mmCIF file of C-alpha atoms in Angstrom:
data_model
loop_
_atom_site.group_PDB
_atom_site.id
_atom_site.type_symbol
_atom_site.label_atom_id
_atom_site.label_comp_id
_atom_site.label_asym_id
_atom_site.label_seq_id
_atom_site.Cartn_x
_atom_site.Cartn_y
_atom_site.Cartn_z
ATOM 1 C CA MET E 1 87.522 100.108 172.325
ATOM 2 C CA ALA E 2 84.142 98.441 172.151
ATOM 3 C CA ALA E 3 81.274 99.869 170.185
ATOM 4 C CA ALA E 4 79.262 102.453 172.046
ATOM 5 C CA PRO E 5 75.935 101.079 173.283
ATOM 6 C CA VAL E 6 73.037 101.925 171.039
ATOM 7 C CA ARG E 7 70.379 103.956 172.766
ATOM 8 C CA GLN E 8 67.098 104.608 171.012
ATOM 9 C CA ARG E 9 65.707 107.959 172.063
ATOM 10 C CA SER E 10 62.489 109.632 171.078
ATOM 11 C CA GLY E 11 61.391 113.208 171.182
ATOM 12 C CA PRO E 12 58.900 115.566 169.609
ATOM 13 C CA GLY E 13 59.422 116.200 165.933
ATOM 14 C CA GLY E 14 62.331 113.837 165.298
ATOM 15 C CA PRO E 15 62.301 110.530 167.180
ATOM 16 C CA ARG E 16 65.369 108.397 166.725
ATOM 17 C CA ALA E 17 63.135 105.347 166.567
ATOM 18 C CA GLN E 18 62.192 106.409 163.046
ATOM 19 C CA LEU E 19 65.808 106.252 161.916
ATOM 20 C CA PRO E 20 67.376 103.069 160.508
ATOM 21 C CA PRO E 21 69.053 100.782 163.055
ATOM 22 C CA CYS E 22 72.116 102.320 164.687
ATOM 23 C CA TYR E 23 75.272 100.212 164.289
ATOM 24 C CA TYR E 24 77.849 102.476 165.940
ATOM 25 C CA GLU E 25 77.957 105.885 167.619
ATOM 26 C CA GLY E 26 80.362 108.221 169.349
ATOM 27 C CA TYR E 27 81.855 111.694 169.245
ATOM 28 C CA LEU E 28 83.656 112.787 166.080
ATOM 29 C CA GLU E 29 85.001 116.125 164.956
ATOM 30 C CA LYS E 30 83.530 116.891 161.535
ATOM 31 C CA ARG E 31 84.419 119.443 158.879
ATOM 32 C CA GLY E 32 82.473 119.352 155.631
ATOM 33 C CA PRO E 33 83.656 120.532 152.196
ATOM 34 C CA LYS E 34 82.138 124.005 152.730
ATOM 35 C CA GLU E 35 82.967 124.378 156.431
ATOM 36 C CA LYS E 36 85.992 126.350 157.636
ATOM 37 C CA ALA E 37 86.170 124.866 161.132
ATOM 38 C CA SER E 38 85.530 121.484 162.702
ATOM 39 C CA ARG E 39 82.643 120.784 165.052
ATOM 40 C CA ARG E 40 82.501 118.109 167.727
ATOM 41 C CA LEU E 41 79.255 116.203 167.110
ATOM 42 C CA TRP E 42 77.700 113.030 168.409
ATOM 43 C CA THR E 43 77.761 110.784 165.313
ATOM 44 C CA CYS E 44 75.507 107.785 164.690
ATOM 45 C CA LEU E 45 75.914 105.305 161.853
ATOM 46 C CA CYS E 46 72.280 104.386 161.142
ATOM 47 C CA GLY E 47 71.728 102.160 158.150
ATOM 48 C CA ASN E 48 73.672 103.566 155.216
ATOM 49 C CA SER E 49 73.902 107.135 156.579
ATOM 50 C CA LEU E 50 75.747 109.164 159.199
ATOM 51 C CA TYR E 51 73.527 111.283 161.473
ATOM 52 C CA PHE E 52 75.120 114.119 163.443
ATOM 53 C CA PHE E 53 73.697 115.442 166.744
ATOM 54 C CA ASN E 54 74.883 118.312 168.904
ATOM 55 C CA ASN E 55 75.204 115.924 171.864
ATOM 56 C CA ALA E 56 74.387 112.365 172.831
ATOM 57 C CA LYS E 57 71.038 113.290 174.431
ATOM 58 C CA ASP E 58 69.520 115.131 171.463
ATOM 59 C CA SER E 59 66.687 113.538 169.522
ATOM 60 C CA HIS E 60 66.960 115.794 166.457
ATOM 61 C CA TYR E 61 69.922 115.397 164.188
ATOM 62 C CA VAL E 62 71.477 118.543 162.739
ATOM 63 C CA GLU E 63 73.090 116.952 159.677
ATOM 64 C CA LYS E 64 72.823 113.785 157.640
ATOM 65 C CA LEU E 65 75.433 112.299 155.300
ATOM 66 C CA ASP E 66 74.144 109.649 152.894
ATOM 67 C CA LEU E 67 76.890 107.123 152.182
ATOM 68 C CA SER E 68 75.431 106.096 148.823
ATOM 69 C CA GLY E 69 77.797 108.674 147.307
ATOM 70 C CA PHE E 70 80.826 107.010 148.932
ATOM 71 C CA VAL E 71 84.053 107.122 146.896
ATOM 72 C CA SER E 72 86.922 106.370 149.295
ATOM 73 C CA LEU E 73 88.099 106.488 152.895
ATOM 74 C CA LYS E 74 91.705 107.080 153.873
ATOM 75 C CA ASP E 75 93.787 108.110 156.877
ATOM 76 C CA ASP E 76 94.862 111.731 157.307
ATOM 77 C CA CYS E 77 98.361 111.759 158.771
ATOM 78 C CA SER E 78 98.437 115.513 159.434
ATOM 79 C CA ARG E 79 99.131 116.624 163.018
ATOM 80 C CA ASP E 80 96.343 117.575 165.415
ATOM 81 C CA ARG E 81 96.540 119.687 168.544
ATOM 82 C CA ASN E 82 95.411 116.596 170.391
ATOM 83 C CA LEU E 83 98.301 114.177 169.921
ATOM 84 C CA GLU E 84 96.101 111.143 170.558
ATOM 85 C CA ALA E 85 93.506 112.127 167.936
ATOM 86 C CA ALA E 86 93.394 110.258 164.633
ATOM 87 C CA ARG E 87 92.053 111.849 161.465
ATOM 88 C CA LEU E 88 90.511 110.346 158.363
ATOM 89 C CA ILE E 89 89.153 111.736 155.098
ATOM 90 C CA LEU E 90 85.763 110.559 153.835
ATOM 91 C CA ARG E 91 85.578 111.315 150.121
ATOM 92 C CA MET E 92 82.105 111.539 148.612
ATOM 93 C CA LYS E 93 81.056 112.310 145.059
ATOM 94 C CA ASP E 94 80.194 115.889 146.100
ATOM 95 C CA GLY E 95 83.346 116.585 148.119
ATOM 96 C CA GLU E 96 85.492 115.569 151.073
ATOM 97 C CA THR E 97 84.482 115.414 154.731
ATOM 98 C CA LYS E 98 87.243 115.377 157.337
ATOM 99 C CA LEU E 99 86.563 113.398 160.499
ATOM 100 C CA THR E 100 88.655 113.178 163.660
ATOM 101 C CA ALA E 101 88.332 110.260 166.096
ATOM 102 C CA PRO E 102 89.554 110.395 169.718
ATOM 103 C CA ASN E 103 92.331 107.846 169.116
ATOM 104 C CA LEU E 104 93.730 105.321 166.629
ATOM 105 C CA GLU E 105 91.628 102.419 167.922
ATOM 106 C CA SER E 106 88.446 104.437 167.573
ATOM 107 C CA ARG E 107 89.428 105.423 164.019
ATOM 108 C CA GLU E 108 89.970 101.796 163.046
ATOM 109 C CA LEU E 109 86.529 100.890 164.382
ATOM 110 C CA TRP E 110 84.844 103.741 162.522
ATOM 111 C CA LYS E 111 86.585 102.658 159.325
ATOM 112 C CA GLY E 112 85.490 99.074 159.915
ATOM 113 C CA PHE E 113 81.836 100.038 160.391
ATOM 114 C CA LEU E 114 81.836 102.425 157.431
ATOM 115 C CA TYR E 115 83.416 99.879 155.071
ATOM 116 C CA SER E 116 81.053 97.157 156.291
ATOM 117 C CA VAL E 117 77.954 99.248 155.608
ATOM 118 C CA VAL E 118 79.141 100.633 152.259
ATOM 119 C CA ASP E 119 80.568 97.403 150.818
ATOM 120 C CA LEU E 120 78.326 94.978 152.712
ATOM 121 C CA ASN E 121 81.440 93.015 153.509
ATOM 122 C CA VAL E 122 83.780 92.791 156.505
ATOM 123 C CA PRO E 123 87.032 94.605 155.583
ATOM 124 C CA SER E 124 90.200 92.578 155.818
ATOM 125 C CA CYS E 125 92.713 95.440 155.635
ATOM 126 C CA LEU E 126 92.169 96.746 159.190
ATOM 127 C CA THR E 127 93.785 95.827 162.503
ATOM 128 C CA LEU E 128 90.854 94.570 164.569
ATOM 129 C CA LEU E 129 90.309 91.962 167.256
ATOM 130 C CA PRO E 130 88.296 88.759 166.592
ATOM 131 C CA GLY E 131 85.391 90.062 168.674
ATOM 132 C CA GLN E 132 85.325 93.298 166.694
ATOM 133 C CA LEU E 133 85.373 91.405 163.399
ATOM 134 C CA GLN E 134 82.439 89.313 164.589
ATOM 135 C CA MET E 135 80.597 92.510 165.474
ATOM 136 C CA LEU E 136 81.193 93.833 161.929
ATOM 137 C CA LYS E 137 79.931 90.581 160.442
ATOM 138 C CA GLU E 138 76.673 90.951 162.366
ATOM 139 C CA VAL E 139 76.340 94.522 161.071
ATOM 140 C CA VAL E 140 76.807 93.315 157.484
ATOM 141 C CA ASP E 141 74.095 90.679 157.927
ATOM 142 C CA LYS E 142 71.688 93.195 159.480
ATOM 143 C CA GLU E 143 72.271 95.791 156.769
ATOM 144 C CA ARG E 144 71.807 93.256 153.987
ATOM 145 C CA SER E 145 68.573 92.107 155.560
ATOM 146 C CA ARG E 146 67.401 95.700 155.988
ATOM 147 C CA ARG E 147 68.043 96.537 152.323
ATOM 148 C CA ARG E 148 66.186 93.455 151.129
ATOM 149 C CA THR E 149 63.088 94.111 153.216
ATOM 150 C CA ARG E 150 62.810 97.880 153.016
ATOM 151 C CA THR E 151 60.201 99.433 150.731
ATOM 152 C CA PRO E 152 61.823 100.812 147.574
ATOM 153 C CA THR E 153 61.617 104.594 147.475
ATOM 154 C CA ARG E 154 63.246 105.193 144.125
ATOM 155 C CA ALA E 155 62.696 104.158 140.562
ATOM 156 C CA PRO E 156 64.202 100.851 139.448
ATOM 157 C CA PRO E 157 67.774 101.133 138.242
ATOM 158 C CA SER E 158 66.942 100.173 134.688
ATOM 159 C CA PRO E 159 66.523 101.451 132.079
ATOM 160 C CA LEU E 160 68.945 104.354 132.231
ATOM 161 C CA SER E 161 67.550 107.840 131.774
ATOM 162 C CA VAL E 162 70.718 108.835 129.901
ATOM 163 C CA PRO E 163 71.462 107.149 126.544
ATOM 164 C CA LEU E 164 74.664 105.148 126.463
ATOM 165 C CA VAL E 165 77.409 106.137 124.034
ATOM 166 C CA GLY E 166 78.827 103.449 121.743
ATOM 167 C CA GLU E 167 78.459 99.712 122.044
ATOM 168 C CA ILE E 168 77.480 98.186 125.380
ATOM 169 C CA PRO E 169 79.961 95.604 126.725
ATOM 170 C CA PRO E 170 78.617 92.062 127.061
ATOM 171 C CA CYS E 171 79.236 92.195 130.832
ATOM 172 C CA PHE E 172 76.473 94.818 131.255
ATOM 173 C CA ARG E 173 73.563 93.622 133.386
ATOM 174 C CA PRO E 174 70.429 95.682 134.219
ATOM 175 C CA VAL E 175 70.540 94.723 137.908
ATOM 176 C CA SER E 176 70.779 96.497 141.259
ATOM 177 C CA ARG E 177 73.811 96.525 143.554
ATOM 178 C CA THR E 178 72.548 93.612 145.654
ATOM 179 C CA GLU E 179 71.513 91.596 142.592
ATOM 180 C CA ALA E 180 74.960 92.151 141.079
ATOM 181 C CA GLU E 181 76.608 90.761 144.209
ATOM 182 C CA VAL E 182 74.344 87.721 144.120
ATOM 183 C CA LEU E 183 75.122 87.088 140.442
ATOM 184 C CA LEU E 184 78.886 87.314 140.934
ATOM 185 C CA GLU E 185 78.786 85.099 144.024
ATOM 186 C CA ARG E 186 76.536 82.511 142.417
ATOM 187 C CA HIS E 187 78.566 82.203 139.181
ATOM 188 C CA PRO E 188 82.247 82.681 140.115
ATOM 189 C CA ASP E 189 83.431 80.815 137.013
ATOM 190 C CA CYS E 190 81.788 83.342 134.663
ATOM 191 C CA GLY E 191 83.928 86.328 135.698
ATOM 192 C CA ASN E 192 84.173 88.700 138.650
ATOM 193 C CA MET E 193 83.294 92.122 137.226
ATOM 194 C CA LEU E 194 80.052 93.415 135.731
ATOM 195 C CA LEU E 195 78.716 96.754 134.542
ATOM 196 C CA ARG E 196 75.296 97.858 135.794
ATOM 197 C CA PRO E 197 73.097 100.957 136.084
ATOM 198 C CA GLY E 198 73.749 103.330 138.969
ATOM 199 C CA ARG E 199 71.183 103.999 141.642
ATOM 200 C CA ASP E 200 70.363 107.476 140.336
ATOM 201 C CA GLY E 201 69.575 106.240 136.816
ATOM 202 C CA CYS E 202 71.986 108.812 135.370
ATOM 203 C CA SER E 203 75.269 106.984 135.896
ATOM 204 C CA LEU E 204 76.741 103.516 135.736
ATOM 205 C CA ALA E 205 78.602 101.359 138.219
ATOM 206 C CA VAL E 206 81.062 98.495 138.081
ATOM 207 C CA THR E 207 80.658 95.784 140.715
ATOM 208 C CA THR E 208 83.546 93.405 141.374
ATOM 209 C CA ARG E 209 83.941 90.336 143.551
ATOM 210 C CA GLN E 210 87.128 88.718 144.829
ATOM 211 C CA ASP E 211 87.719 85.955 147.326
ATOM 212 C CA LEU E 212 89.699 86.740 150.475
ATOM 213 C CA ASN E 213 88.471 84.472 153.277
ATOM 214 C CA GLY E 214 85.046 85.121 151.828
ATOM 215 C CA SER E 215 83.546 87.378 149.199
ATOM 216 C CA VAL E 216 84.960 90.896 148.915
ATOM 217 C CA PHE E 217 82.743 93.237 146.872
ATOM 218 C CA ARG E 218 83.720 96.623 145.485
ATOM 219 C CA HIS E 219 81.592 99.160 143.592
ATOM 220 C CA TYR E 220 82.997 101.849 141.276
ATOM 221 C CA ARG E 221 80.991 104.753 139.882
ATOM 222 C CA VAL E 222 81.203 105.429 136.127
ATOM 223 C CA THR E 223 79.855 108.791 134.968
ATOM 224 C CA GLN E 224 79.256 110.121 131.480
ATOM 225 C CA ARG E 225 81.185 113.263 130.545
ATOM 226 C CA ASP E 226 79.544 116.224 128.833
ATOM 227 C CA GLN E 227 82.302 116.337 126.202
ATOM 228 C CA GLY E 228 81.831 112.652 125.449
ATOM 229 C CA GLY E 229 83.106 109.401 126.867
ATOM 230 C CA TYR E 230 83.126 108.215 130.459
ATOM 231 C CA VAL E 231 85.223 108.507 133.597
ATOM 232 C CA ILE E 232 85.828 106.002 136.401
ATOM 233 C CA ASP E 233 85.205 108.141 139.482
ATOM 234 C CA VAL E 234 88.002 107.067 141.827
ATOM 235 C CA GLU E 235 90.545 109.126 143.753
ATOM 236 C CA ASN E 236 92.505 109.680 140.539
ATOM 237 C CA PRO E 237 89.727 109.688 137.897
ATOM 238 C CA ILE E 238 90.338 107.522 134.843
ATOM 239 C CA PRO E 239 88.904 108.957 131.592
ATOM 240 C CA CYS E 240 87.731 106.458 128.977
ATOM 241 C CA ALA E 241 86.419 106.999 125.470
ATOM 242 C CA SER E 242 83.862 104.192 125.649
ATOM 243 C CA LEU E 243 82.374 101.647 128.020
ATOM 244 C CA HIS E 244 84.597 98.979 126.492
ATOM 245 C CA GLU E 245 87.612 101.060 127.539
ATOM 246 C CA VAL E 246 86.183 101.281 131.065
ATOM 247 C CA ILE E 247 86.245 97.491 131.346
ATOM 248 C CA ASP E 248 89.652 97.235 129.660
ATOM 249 C CA ALA E 249 91.094 99.844 132.040
ATOM 250 C CA LEU E 250 89.993 97.903 135.128
ATOM 251 C CA VAL E 251 91.377 94.669 133.690
ATOM 252 C CA GLU E 252 94.685 96.391 132.944
ATOM 253 C CA LYS E 253 94.912 98.173 136.320
ATOM 254 C CA THR E 254 94.471 94.872 138.156
ATOM 255 C CA ALA E 255 96.874 92.909 135.919
ATOM 256 C CA GLY E 256 94.043 90.711 134.670
ATOM 257 C CA THR E 257 92.708 89.850 138.126
ATOM 258 C CA LEU E 258 89.346 91.368 137.249
ATOM 259 C CA GLN E 259 87.616 89.700 134.311
ATOM 260 C CA PRO E 260 84.283 90.619 132.666
ATOM 261 C CA PHE E 261 81.268 88.654 133.805
ATOM 262 C CA LEU E 262 79.940 86.627 130.859
ATOM 263 C CA LEU E 263 77.016 84.407 131.766
ATOM 264 C CA GLU E 264 75.814 82.116 129.006
ATOM 265 C CA GLU E 265 72.053 82.032 129.075
ATOM 266 C CA PRO E 266 70.568 78.512 128.875
ATOM 267 C CA TYR E 267 68.795 77.392 125.713
ATOM 268 C CA GLU E 268 66.229 74.639 125.311
ATOM 269 C CA GLU E 269 67.529 71.298 124.122
ATOM 270 C CA ASN E 270 64.151 69.959 122.948
ATOM 271 C CA ILE E 271 61.187 71.394 121.094
ATOM 272 C CA THR E 272 58.080 71.589 123.264
ATOM 273 C CA TYR E 273 54.514 72.543 122.496
ATOM 274 C CA VAL E 274 51.191 72.771 124.318
ATOM 275 C CA SER E 275 48.076 71.007 123.038
ATOM 276 C CA ALA E 276 44.619 70.219 124.436
ATOM 277 C CA ASN E 277 43.426 66.719 125.189
ATOM 278 C CA ASP E 278 40.567 65.741 122.886
ATOM 279 C CA GLU E 279 38.687 63.937 125.661
ATOM 280 C CA ASN E 280 38.821 66.281 128.690
ATOM 281 C CA GLY E 281 40.213 69.471 127.132
ATOM 282 C CA GLU E 282 43.178 69.567 129.530
ATOM 283 C CA ARG E 283 46.213 71.382 128.111
ATOM 284 C CA ILE E 284 49.420 69.369 128.306
ATOM 285 C CA LEU E 285 53.018 70.233 127.522
ATOM 286 C CA HIS E 286 54.481 67.822 124.973
ATOM 287 C CA THR E 287 58.033 67.250 123.818
ATOM 288 C CA ALA E 288 58.496 66.844 120.108
ATOM 289 C CA PRO E 289 60.344 63.685 118.991
ATOM 290 C CA SER E 290 64.046 64.221 118.644
ATOM 291 C CA SER E 291 64.526 61.581 115.906
ATOM 292 C CA PRO E 292 64.765 62.930 112.349
ATOM 293 C CA LEU E 293 61.567 62.992 110.367
ATOM 294 C CA PRO E 294 61.146 60.100 107.851
ATOM 295 C CA LYS E 295 61.841 60.971 104.250
ATOM 296 C CA ALA E 296 58.929 61.143 101.873
ATOM 297 C CA PRO E 297 58.751 58.119 99.495
ATOM 298 C CA ALA E 298 60.023 58.711 95.986
ATOM 299 C CA LEU E 299 57.289 59.196 93.413
ATOM 300 C CA PRO E 300 57.093 56.637 90.541
ATOM 301 C CA PRO E 301 58.128 57.984 87.139
ATOM 302 C CA LYS E 302 55.297 59.310 85.045
ATOM 303 C CA GLN E 303 54.238 57.282 82.038
ATOM 304 C CA GLY E 304 55.076 58.665 78.649
ATOM 305 C CA LEU E 305 58.317 60.294 79.760
ATOM 306 C CA SER E 306 60.582 57.259 79.331
ATOM 307 C CA ARG E 307 62.732 57.300 76.232
ATOM 308 C CA SER E 308 62.383 54.460 73.771
ATOM 309 C CA PRO E 309 65.598 53.091 72.259
ATOM 310 C CA LYS E 310 66.557 54.207 68.815
ATOM 311 C CA PRO E 311 65.514 51.757 66.164
ATOM 312 C CA HIS E 312 68.357 49.956 64.409
ATOM 313 C CA ALA E 313 68.609 50.276 60.707
ATOM 314 C CA ASP E 314 68.047 46.540 60.246
ATOM 315 C CA SER E 315 64.837 46.741 62.210
ATOM 316 C CA LEU E 316 63.401 49.357 59.951
ATOM 317 C CA PRO E 317 60.820 48.133 57.460
ATOM 318 C CA ALA E 318 62.126 47.408 53.986
ATOM 319 C CA SER E 319 59.635 49.693 52.368
ATOM 320 C CA PRO E 320 61.259 51.717 49.588
ATOM 321 C CA THR E 321 59.176 54.668 50.666
ATOM 322 C CA ASN E 322 60.794 54.821 54.118
ATOM 323 C CA PRO E 323 63.176 57.877 54.065
ATOM 324 C CA MET E 324 65.286 56.594 57.010
ATOM 325 C CA ARG E 325 65.836 53.280 55.243
ATOM 326 C CA ARG E 326 66.872 55.041 52.062
ATOM 327 C CA LEU E 327 69.239 57.350 53.940
ATOM 328 C CA ILE E 328 71.073 54.467 55.602
ATOM 329 C CA LEU E 329 71.167 52.003 52.677
ATOM 330 C CA SER E 330 71.949 54.455 49.880
ATOM 331 C CA PRO E 331 75.533 55.739 50.264
ATOM 332 C CA SER E 332 76.463 59.109 48.843
ATOM 333 C CA PRO E 333 78.799 59.417 45.745
ATOM 334 C CA LEU E 334 81.635 60.646 47.917
ATOM 335 C CA ALA E 335 81.365 57.601 50.122
ATOM 336 C CA GLN E 336 81.449 55.338 47.096
ATOM 337 C CA THR E 337 84.673 56.976 45.780
ATOM 338 C CA LEU E 338 86.409 56.603 49.163
ATOM 339 C CA ASN E 339 85.432 52.945 49.355
ATOM 340 C CA GLU E 340 86.883 52.231 45.916
ATOM 341 C CA GLU E 341 90.182 54.029 46.730
ATOM 342 C CA LEU E 342 90.508 52.151 50.014
ATOM 343 C CA LYS E 343 89.850 48.847 48.198
ATOM 344 C CA MET E 344 92.576 49.541 45.653
ATOM 345 C CA LYS E 345 95.169 50.442 48.378
ATOM 346 C CA LEU E 346 94.442 47.214 50.206
ATOM 347 C CA GLU E 347 94.925 45.131 47.050
ATOM 348 C CA LYS E 348 98.288 46.827 46.295
ATOM 349 C CA ARG E 349 99.538 46.161 49.858
ATOM 350 C CA ARG E 350 98.612 42.475 49.607
ATOM 351 C CA ALA E 351 100.416 42.185 46.237
ATOM 352 C CA SER E 352 103.595 43.778 47.610
ATOM 353 C CA GLN E 353 103.597 41.460 50.598
ATOM 354 C CA GLU E 354 103.355 38.414 48.347
#
């Protein structure tokens, strides 16, 4: 089933021309989280939102569903009164919306368009024809271009308005969703998963990139719990005590396929400085010499600090008034007695040898 032709209609009070570009449209049965019965509405996927009209000719939409709160999309295998109808469940952060397409082929196309707009990537898990895949690729390119050029209507994603609990993992980057995708695609060797602020400024998000015939991006919401800690907001929420556990949980759940994004920032290899030219005053950037600075020459020894050799006893003057001369030349009585005893022992030893 080919995509329904896009028809831009205008009318008083709500012209469709003011809506984002329409990528796909057709009848769907819709039942919201607070609705008891389904309604058959003409549904248009315009930009990143679903617009619901009572019929295909209306210019005023009756409901709008912003897909920025997208969590998951899965088939609903329950029976319908129309045997050809195919159901699916669109899970948002504020509840589930049940949609029913006319047939299986139509459901696959709706899933393809929804995934393409939410993930900005052509899904590879659907059964689609080459022409349909090419159509989805064009939608991805158009939506990426639209998001880059549109005027921002919300505050920048950083800094967060809610203080973070505990240490921040090194894979945290204060970037938007599109900037995160660009970072991961530009530096695939640095990891494939990063933590970033959410769009609302009150939550966080994890963006991942994998390669499957091209880049496949996924975004997971991480919210802070009132009782402390965080939770990965997927179909079966994963509670975590800290942001480090959030990253560890995703690494563990994917058997190490997802790895934190760690980009080493470049550092300067040379010292540079700016100085003005003395002649014309022009400021020029200079690079300091990389060779080691020359050592300062050793200072000569100061005069008067050198030690003079001790005078020998023989060099002392023979004046009888010199106390050093008298101390050296006049042995003490004890020394005289020892000399005499030593002289006598030597004489006895010579006599015994003879």
